[in-house]
Coordinates of C-alpha atoms and ligand atoms in Angstrom, one line a residue:
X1 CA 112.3 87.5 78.5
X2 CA 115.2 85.2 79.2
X3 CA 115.5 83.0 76.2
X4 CA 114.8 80.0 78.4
X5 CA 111.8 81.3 80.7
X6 CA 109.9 81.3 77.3
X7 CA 106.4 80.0 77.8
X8 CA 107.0 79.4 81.3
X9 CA 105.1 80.0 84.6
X10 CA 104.2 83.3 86.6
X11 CA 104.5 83.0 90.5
X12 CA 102.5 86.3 91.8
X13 CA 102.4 86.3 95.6
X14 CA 100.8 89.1 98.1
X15 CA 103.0 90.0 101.3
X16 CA 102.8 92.4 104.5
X17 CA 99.8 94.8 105.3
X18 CA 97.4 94.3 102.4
X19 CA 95.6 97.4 100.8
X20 CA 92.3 98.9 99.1
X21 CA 93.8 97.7 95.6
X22 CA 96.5 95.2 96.1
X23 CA 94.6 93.0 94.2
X24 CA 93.6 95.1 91.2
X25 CA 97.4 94.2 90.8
X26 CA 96.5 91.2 91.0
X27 CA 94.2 91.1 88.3
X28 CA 96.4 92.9 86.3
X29 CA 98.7 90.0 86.0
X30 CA 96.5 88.0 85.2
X31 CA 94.8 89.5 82.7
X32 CA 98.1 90.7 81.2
X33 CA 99.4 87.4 81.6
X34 CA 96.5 86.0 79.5
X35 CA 97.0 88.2 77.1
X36 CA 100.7 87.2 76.4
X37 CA 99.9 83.4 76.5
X38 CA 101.7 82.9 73.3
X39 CA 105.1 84.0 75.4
X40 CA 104.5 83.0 79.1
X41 CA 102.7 80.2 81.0
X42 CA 99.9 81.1 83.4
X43 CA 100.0 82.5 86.8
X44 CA 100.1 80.8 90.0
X45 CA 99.8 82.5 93.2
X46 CA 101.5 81.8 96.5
X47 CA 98.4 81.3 99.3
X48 CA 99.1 83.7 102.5
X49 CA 102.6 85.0 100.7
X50 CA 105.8 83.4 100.0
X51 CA 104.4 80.4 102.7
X52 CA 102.1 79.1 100.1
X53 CA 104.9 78.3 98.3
X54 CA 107.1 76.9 100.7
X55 CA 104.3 74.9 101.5
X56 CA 103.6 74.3 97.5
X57 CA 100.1 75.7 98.3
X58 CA 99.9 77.3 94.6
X59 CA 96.5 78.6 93.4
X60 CA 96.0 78.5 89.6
X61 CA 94.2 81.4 88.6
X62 CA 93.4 79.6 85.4
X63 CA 90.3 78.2 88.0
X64 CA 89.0 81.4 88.7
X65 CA 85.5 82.2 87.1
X66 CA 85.1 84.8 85.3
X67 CA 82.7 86.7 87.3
X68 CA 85.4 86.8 90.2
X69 CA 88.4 87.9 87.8
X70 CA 86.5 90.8 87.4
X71 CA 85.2 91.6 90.9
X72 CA 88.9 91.0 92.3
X73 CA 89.3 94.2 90.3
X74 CA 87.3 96.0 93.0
X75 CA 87.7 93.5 95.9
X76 CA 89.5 95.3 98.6
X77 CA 92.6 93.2 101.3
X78 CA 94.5 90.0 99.6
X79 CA 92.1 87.9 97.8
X80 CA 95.1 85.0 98.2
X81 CA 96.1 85.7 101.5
X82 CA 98.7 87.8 102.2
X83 CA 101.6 87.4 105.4
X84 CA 104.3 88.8 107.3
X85 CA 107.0 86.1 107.2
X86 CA 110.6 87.0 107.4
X87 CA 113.1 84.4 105.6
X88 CA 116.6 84.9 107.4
X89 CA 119.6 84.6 104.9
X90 CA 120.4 81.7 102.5
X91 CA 123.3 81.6 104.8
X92 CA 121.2 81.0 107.7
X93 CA 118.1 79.4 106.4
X94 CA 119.9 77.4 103.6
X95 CA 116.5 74.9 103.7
X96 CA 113.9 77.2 103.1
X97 CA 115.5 78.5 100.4
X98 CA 116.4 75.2 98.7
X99 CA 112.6 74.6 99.0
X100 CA 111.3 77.4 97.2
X101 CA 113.6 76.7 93.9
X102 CA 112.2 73.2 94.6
X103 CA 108.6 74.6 94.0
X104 CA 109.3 76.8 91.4
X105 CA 111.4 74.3 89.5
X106 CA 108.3 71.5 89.9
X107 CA 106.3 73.9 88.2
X108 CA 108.0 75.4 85.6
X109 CA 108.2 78.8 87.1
X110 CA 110.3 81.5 85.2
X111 CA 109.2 84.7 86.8
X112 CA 108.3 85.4 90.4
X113 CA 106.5 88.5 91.2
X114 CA 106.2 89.4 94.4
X115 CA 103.7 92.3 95.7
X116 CA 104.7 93.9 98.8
X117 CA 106.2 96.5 101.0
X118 CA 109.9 97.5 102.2
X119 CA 110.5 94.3 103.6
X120 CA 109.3 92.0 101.4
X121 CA 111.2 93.7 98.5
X122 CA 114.1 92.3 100.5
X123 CA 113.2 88.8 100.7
X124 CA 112.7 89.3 96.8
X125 CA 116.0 90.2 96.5
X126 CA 117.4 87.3 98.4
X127 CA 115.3 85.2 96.6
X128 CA 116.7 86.8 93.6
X129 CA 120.5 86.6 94.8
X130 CA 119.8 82.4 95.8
X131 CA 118.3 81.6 92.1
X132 CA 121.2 83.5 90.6
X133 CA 124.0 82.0 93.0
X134 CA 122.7 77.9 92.1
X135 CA 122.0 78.7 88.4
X136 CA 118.2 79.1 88.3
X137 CA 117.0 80.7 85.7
X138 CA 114.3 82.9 87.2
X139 CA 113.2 86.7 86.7
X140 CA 112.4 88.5 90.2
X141 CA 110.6 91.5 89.7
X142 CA 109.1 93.7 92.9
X143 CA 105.3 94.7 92.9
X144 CA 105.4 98.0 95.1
X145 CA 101.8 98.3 97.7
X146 CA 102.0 99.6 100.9
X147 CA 99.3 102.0 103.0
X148 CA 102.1 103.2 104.9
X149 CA 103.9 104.8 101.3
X150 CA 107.0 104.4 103.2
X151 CA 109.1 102.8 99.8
X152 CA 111.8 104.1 98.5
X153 CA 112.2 104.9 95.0
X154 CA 108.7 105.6 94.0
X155 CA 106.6 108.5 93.7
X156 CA 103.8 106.6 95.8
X157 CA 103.1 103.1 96.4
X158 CA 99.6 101.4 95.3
X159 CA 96.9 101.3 98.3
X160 CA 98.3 104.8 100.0
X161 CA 96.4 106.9 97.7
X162 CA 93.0 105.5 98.8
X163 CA 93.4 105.3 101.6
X164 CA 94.5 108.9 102.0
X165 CA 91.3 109.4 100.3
X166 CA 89.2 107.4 103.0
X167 CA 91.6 109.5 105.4
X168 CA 90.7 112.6 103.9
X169 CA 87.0 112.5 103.7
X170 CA 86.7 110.9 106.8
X171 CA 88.5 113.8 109.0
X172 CA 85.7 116.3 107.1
X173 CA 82.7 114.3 107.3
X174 CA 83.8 113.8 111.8
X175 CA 84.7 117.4 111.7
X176 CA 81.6 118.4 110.4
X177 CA 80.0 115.8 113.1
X178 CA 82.1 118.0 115.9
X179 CA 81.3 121.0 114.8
X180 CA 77.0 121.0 115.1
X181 CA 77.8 119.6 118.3
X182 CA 80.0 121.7 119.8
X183 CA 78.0 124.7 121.3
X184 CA 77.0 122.1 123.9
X185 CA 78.4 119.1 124.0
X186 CA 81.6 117.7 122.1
X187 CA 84.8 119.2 122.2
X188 CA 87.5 117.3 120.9
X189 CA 87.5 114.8 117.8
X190 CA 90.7 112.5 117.8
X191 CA 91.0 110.2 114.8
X192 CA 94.1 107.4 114.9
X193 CA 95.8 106.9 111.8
X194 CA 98.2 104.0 110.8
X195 CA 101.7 105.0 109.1
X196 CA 103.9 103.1 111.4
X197 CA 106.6 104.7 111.6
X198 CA 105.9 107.2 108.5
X199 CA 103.4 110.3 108.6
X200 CA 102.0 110.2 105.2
X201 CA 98.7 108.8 106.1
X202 CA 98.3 111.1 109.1
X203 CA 99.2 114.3 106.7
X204 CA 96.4 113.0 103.9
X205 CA 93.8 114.1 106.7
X206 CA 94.6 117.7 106.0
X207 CA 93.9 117.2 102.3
X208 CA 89.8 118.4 103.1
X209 CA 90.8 121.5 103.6
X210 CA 89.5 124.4 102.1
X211 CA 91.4 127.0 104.3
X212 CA 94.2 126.9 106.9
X213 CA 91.9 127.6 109.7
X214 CA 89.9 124.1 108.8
X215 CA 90.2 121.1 110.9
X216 CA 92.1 118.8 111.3
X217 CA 93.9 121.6 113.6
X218 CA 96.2 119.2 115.1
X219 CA 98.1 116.6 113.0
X220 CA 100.4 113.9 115.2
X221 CA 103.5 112.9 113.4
X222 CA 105.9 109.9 114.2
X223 CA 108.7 111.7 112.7
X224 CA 107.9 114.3 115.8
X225 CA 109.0 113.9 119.1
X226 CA 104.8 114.2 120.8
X227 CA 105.1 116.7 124.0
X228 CA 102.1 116.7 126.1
X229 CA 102.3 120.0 127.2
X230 CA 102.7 121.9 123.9
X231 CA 99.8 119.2 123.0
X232 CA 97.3 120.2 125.7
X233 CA 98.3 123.7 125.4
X234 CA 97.1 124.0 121.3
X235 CA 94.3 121.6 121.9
X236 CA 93.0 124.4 124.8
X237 CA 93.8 127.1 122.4
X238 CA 91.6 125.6 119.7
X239 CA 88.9 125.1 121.8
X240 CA 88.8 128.5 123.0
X241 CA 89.5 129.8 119.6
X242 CA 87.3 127.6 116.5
X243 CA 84.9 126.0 119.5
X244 CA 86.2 122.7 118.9
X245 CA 89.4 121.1 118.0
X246 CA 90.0 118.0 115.2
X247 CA 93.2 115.6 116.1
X248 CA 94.8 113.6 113.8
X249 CA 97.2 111.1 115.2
X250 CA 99.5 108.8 113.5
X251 CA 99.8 105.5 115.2
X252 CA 103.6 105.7 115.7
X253 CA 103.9 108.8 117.8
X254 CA 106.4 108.3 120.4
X255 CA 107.7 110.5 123.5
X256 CA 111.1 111.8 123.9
X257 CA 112.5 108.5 124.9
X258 CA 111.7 107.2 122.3
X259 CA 108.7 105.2 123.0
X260 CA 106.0 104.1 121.1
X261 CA 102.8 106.4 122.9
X262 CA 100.4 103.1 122.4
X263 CA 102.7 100.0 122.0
X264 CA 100.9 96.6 122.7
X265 CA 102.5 93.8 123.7
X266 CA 103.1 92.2 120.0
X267 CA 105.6 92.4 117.2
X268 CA 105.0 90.6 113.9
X269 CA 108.0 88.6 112.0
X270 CA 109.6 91.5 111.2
X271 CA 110.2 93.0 114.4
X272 CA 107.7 95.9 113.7
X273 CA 105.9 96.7 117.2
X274 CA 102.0 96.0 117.2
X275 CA 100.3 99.6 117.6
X276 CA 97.1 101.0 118.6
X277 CA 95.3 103.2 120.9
X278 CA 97.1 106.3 120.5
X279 CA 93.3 108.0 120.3
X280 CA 91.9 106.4 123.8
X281 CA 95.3 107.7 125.3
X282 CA 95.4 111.1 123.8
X283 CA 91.4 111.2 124.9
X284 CA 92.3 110.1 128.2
X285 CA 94.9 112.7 128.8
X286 CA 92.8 115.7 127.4
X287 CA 90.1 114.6 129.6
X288 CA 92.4 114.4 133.0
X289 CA 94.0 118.0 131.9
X290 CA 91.1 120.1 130.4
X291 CA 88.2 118.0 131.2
X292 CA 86.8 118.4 127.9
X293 CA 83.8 116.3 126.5
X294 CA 85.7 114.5 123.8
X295 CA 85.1 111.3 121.1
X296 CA 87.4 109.3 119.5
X297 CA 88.2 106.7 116.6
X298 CA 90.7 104.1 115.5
X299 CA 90.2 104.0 112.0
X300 CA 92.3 100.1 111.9
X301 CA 91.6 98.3 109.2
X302 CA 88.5 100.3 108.0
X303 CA 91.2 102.4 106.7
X304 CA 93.2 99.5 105.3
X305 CA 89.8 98.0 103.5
X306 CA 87.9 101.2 102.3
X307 CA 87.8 99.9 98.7
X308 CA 84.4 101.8 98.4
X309 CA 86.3 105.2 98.4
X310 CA 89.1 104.1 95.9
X311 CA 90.9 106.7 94.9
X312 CA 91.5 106.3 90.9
X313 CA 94.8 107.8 90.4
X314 CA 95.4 104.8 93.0
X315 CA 93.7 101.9 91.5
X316 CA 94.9 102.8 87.5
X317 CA 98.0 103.1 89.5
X318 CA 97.9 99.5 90.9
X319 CA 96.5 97.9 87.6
X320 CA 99.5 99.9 85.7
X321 CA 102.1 98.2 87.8
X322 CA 100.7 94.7 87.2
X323 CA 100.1 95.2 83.6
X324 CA 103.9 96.3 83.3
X325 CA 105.0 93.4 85.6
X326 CA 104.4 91.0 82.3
X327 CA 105.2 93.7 79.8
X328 CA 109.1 93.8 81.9
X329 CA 109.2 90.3 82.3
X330 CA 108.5 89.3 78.7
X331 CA 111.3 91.9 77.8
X332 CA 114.4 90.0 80.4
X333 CA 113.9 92.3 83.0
X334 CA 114.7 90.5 86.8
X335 CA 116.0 91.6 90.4
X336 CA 113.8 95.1 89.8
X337 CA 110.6 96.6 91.8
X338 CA 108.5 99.0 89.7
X339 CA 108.3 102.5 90.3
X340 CA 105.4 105.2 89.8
X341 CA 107.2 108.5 88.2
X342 CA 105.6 111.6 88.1
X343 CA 105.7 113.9 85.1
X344 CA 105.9 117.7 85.2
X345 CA 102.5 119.5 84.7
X346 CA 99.0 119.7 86.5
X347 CA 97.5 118.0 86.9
X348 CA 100.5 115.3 86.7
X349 CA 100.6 112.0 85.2
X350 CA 101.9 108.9 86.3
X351 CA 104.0 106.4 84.6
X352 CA 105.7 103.0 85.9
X353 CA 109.5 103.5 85.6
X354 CA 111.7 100.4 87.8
X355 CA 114.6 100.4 90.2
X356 CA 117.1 97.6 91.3
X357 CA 115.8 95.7 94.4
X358 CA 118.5 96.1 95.8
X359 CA 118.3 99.9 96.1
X360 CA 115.0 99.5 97.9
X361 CA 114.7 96.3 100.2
X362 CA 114.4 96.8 103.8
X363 CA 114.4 101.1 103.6
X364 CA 111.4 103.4 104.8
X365 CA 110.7 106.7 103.3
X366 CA 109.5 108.8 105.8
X367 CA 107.3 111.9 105.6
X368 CA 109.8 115.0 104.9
X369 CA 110.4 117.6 107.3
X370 CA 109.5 120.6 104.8
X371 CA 106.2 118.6 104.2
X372 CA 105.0 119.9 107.3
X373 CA 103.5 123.0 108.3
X374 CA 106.2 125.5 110.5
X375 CA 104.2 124.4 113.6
X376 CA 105.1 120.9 113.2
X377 CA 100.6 120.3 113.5
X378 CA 100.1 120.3 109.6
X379 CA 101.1 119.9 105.9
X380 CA 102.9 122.7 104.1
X381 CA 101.7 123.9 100.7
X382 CA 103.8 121.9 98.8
X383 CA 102.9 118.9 100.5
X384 CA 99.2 119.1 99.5
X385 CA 100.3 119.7 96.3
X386 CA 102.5 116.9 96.0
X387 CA 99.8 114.5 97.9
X388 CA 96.4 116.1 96.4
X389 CA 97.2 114.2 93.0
X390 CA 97.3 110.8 94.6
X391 CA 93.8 111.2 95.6
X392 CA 91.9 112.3 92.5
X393 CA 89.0 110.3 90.8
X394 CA 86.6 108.3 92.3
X395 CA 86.4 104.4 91.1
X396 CA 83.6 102.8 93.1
X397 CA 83.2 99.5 93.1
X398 CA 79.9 98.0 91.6
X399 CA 77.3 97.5 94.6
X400 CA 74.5 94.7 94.7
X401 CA 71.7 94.8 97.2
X402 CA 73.2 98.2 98.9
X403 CA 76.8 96.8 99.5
X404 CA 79.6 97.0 97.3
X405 CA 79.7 93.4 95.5
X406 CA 83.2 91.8 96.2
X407 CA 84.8 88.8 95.7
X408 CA 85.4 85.7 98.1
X409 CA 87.8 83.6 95.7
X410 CA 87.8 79.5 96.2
X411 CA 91.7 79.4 96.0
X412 CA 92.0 76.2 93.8
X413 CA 95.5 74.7 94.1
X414 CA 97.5 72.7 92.1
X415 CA 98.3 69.8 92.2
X416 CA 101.2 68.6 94.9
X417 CA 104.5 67.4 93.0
X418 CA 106.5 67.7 96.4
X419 CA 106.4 66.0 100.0
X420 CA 105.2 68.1 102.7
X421 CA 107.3 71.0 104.1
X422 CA 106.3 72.9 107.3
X423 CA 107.0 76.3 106.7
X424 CA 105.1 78.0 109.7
Ligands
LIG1 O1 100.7 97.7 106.1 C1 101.4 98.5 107.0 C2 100.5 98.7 108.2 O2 99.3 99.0 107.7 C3 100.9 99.6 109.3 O3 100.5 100.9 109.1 C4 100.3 99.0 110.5 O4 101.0 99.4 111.7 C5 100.5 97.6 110.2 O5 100.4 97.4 108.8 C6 99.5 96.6 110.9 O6 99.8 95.4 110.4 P1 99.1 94.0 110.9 O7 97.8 93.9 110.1 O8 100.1 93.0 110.5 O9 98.9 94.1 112.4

């Protein structure tokens, strides 16, 4: 560590779309953290983000019971309240970020790790750049999370590979559903995944398959340009062909103008366009063309939450990158987000390497053109080999009375030092 962040103060905060495992991170951290107590302080956490600390909303984990440390483990979305907040530049918003040294320096923070996606590596950075620039000793170091698995620099991000599993398993178990009913009644299956603007959830539906024939037969990319016609045409085709056609469509699918196929009439801090109901749309025009008896599903945040079908490459993947968070701090390390590497061999492993911040703030990695099948409606082989690691193992969460047995933390703060800032 930096000689004079010894025995000083952890700032962990969640940001952005929260995931399966985000806070198995979490708990990481802390128990790391813990375990290092002769070197650094204890951990605070931002509530809702990098607002909880503007706000000097800090909840000390040194309050949580036992019982919850360990279920937060298993506990599925942001047990601290995660948010999509964009800081502009210190240039621009000089105040807010005069604030947060203000925080950090009333409580003896030294390290801030902040858990988050493409966007919220970048307001780490800036955070890094502003300590740096006024002389404040502090170590940044960049959790990566994100469903979408749209960051740059890392084999995979936490929170993608379970829910590729949930993706996955769901697209077999509806496809199976289809299938008894077909003869006489259902046709079509559509499924909606998220992604954004990145295919990498929509291609984890295809990773059920036991044969190239097996549904899903039609996978919808964002990184495609969707054409109705050539659309309609394979869906028919199917239907004629297996007796039933499977559709998987990513969220983010958008016509040859450009625009998104289901845009509503939101966009979050970031600029990022609210999506949804690319399923009822593509239902609605398979039903006006082919007049096909069809269902259809927006898998939402069930797919975001779906801790009960963790995938464990995923979650030792999450606790790894926490564990390391403390490990990298305690050795000086600052103005890095931690990577997942992949070794050679097969099955591979998965170590946590780092990059500088700055290489990955604000990019999205999106789902290669040679991962996709020559059609453009699937995965290629080596995508499913690349992807079938990230869903391996199983790591259920403990149940209790026939539901898995989560967490609901009381966020204790600490106590105020500051006056009152309104940061929302
Ligand atoms: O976390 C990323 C993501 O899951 C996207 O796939 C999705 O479009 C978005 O979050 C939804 O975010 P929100 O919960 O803020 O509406």
């Amino acid at each position: 560590m930096a000689k004079e962040n010894h025995g000083k103060n952890i700032l962990y905060a969640q940001s952005g779309g929260v995931t399966p495992v985000i806070n198995a991170t979490a708990w990481a951290v802390v128990d790391a953290a813990r375990k290092a107590s002769a070197e650094v302080g204890g951990v605070l956490v931002g509530r809702d983000g990098i607002v909880g600390v503007l706000e000097e909303s800090l909840i000390n984990t040194a309050k949580i019971a036992a019982s919850d440390l360990l279920r937060l483990r298993h506990t599925p979305a942001g047990a601290f309240g995660s948010c999509r907040y964009k800081l502009g530049t210190p240039e621009s918003d000089p105040e807010r970020y005069e604030r947060i040294l203000e925080v950090f320096d009333a409580h003896r923070i030294g390290y801030f790790f902040y858990n988050g996606g493409g966007d919220s590596q970048d307001t780490a950075l800036k955070i890094a750049a502003f300590s740096r620039a006024r002389g404040y000793p502090l170590q940044v170091i960049g959790l990566p999370k994100t469903i979408d698995n749209d960051l740059y620099g890392t084999d995979f991000s936490p929170g993608y590979g379970s829910v590729a599993k949930y993706i996955a398993t769901s697209t077999q178990e509806a496809a199976l559903d289809v299938a008894s009913m077909s003869a006489t009644s259902t046709k079509v299956f559509i499924l909606e995944v998220m992604g954004r603007h990145a295919g990498w959830i929509a291609a984890s539906s295809a990773l059920g398959q036991r044969s190239p024939d097996d549904p899903p037969h039609l996978i919808l990319f964002p990184e495609r340009i969707f054409d109705p016609e050539d659309f309609l045409a394979r869906v028919k085709q199917t239907v004629q062909s297996k007796g039933f056609c499977v559709v998987v469509a990513s969220e983010g699918i958008r016509d040859r103008s450009g625009h998104f196929m289901a845009e509503g009439s939101g966009v979050d801090a970031f600029g990022h366009a609210q999506l949804g109901g690319v399923a009822p749309a593509l239902a609605g025009l398979i039903g006006e063309a082919l007049g096909y008896k069809h269902h259809w599903a927006v898998s939402d945040y069930l797919q975001r939450a779906a801790r009960h079908l963790a995938s464990k490459t995923d979650f030792e993947a999450a606790i790894a990158v926490g564990r390391q968070a403390v490990r990298m701090a305690r050795a000086g390390a600052g103005e890095v987000m931690l990577t997942l590497l992949r070794s050679a061999g097969n099955p591979p492993r998965f170590r946590v390497g780092s990059v500088p911040l700055a290489e990955v703030a604000n990019r999205e990695r999106r789902f290669p053109a040679d991962f996709m099948s020559a059609d453009g409606y699937g995965i290629s082989p080596r995508a499913r080999l690349h992807l079938s690691p990230l869903i391996a193992g199983e790591a259920y969460p403990p149940y209790r009375h026939g539901v898995p047995d989560y967490c609901r933390l009381a966020h204790t703060l600490v106590k105020k030092r500051l006056s009152p800032f309104a940061a929302r």
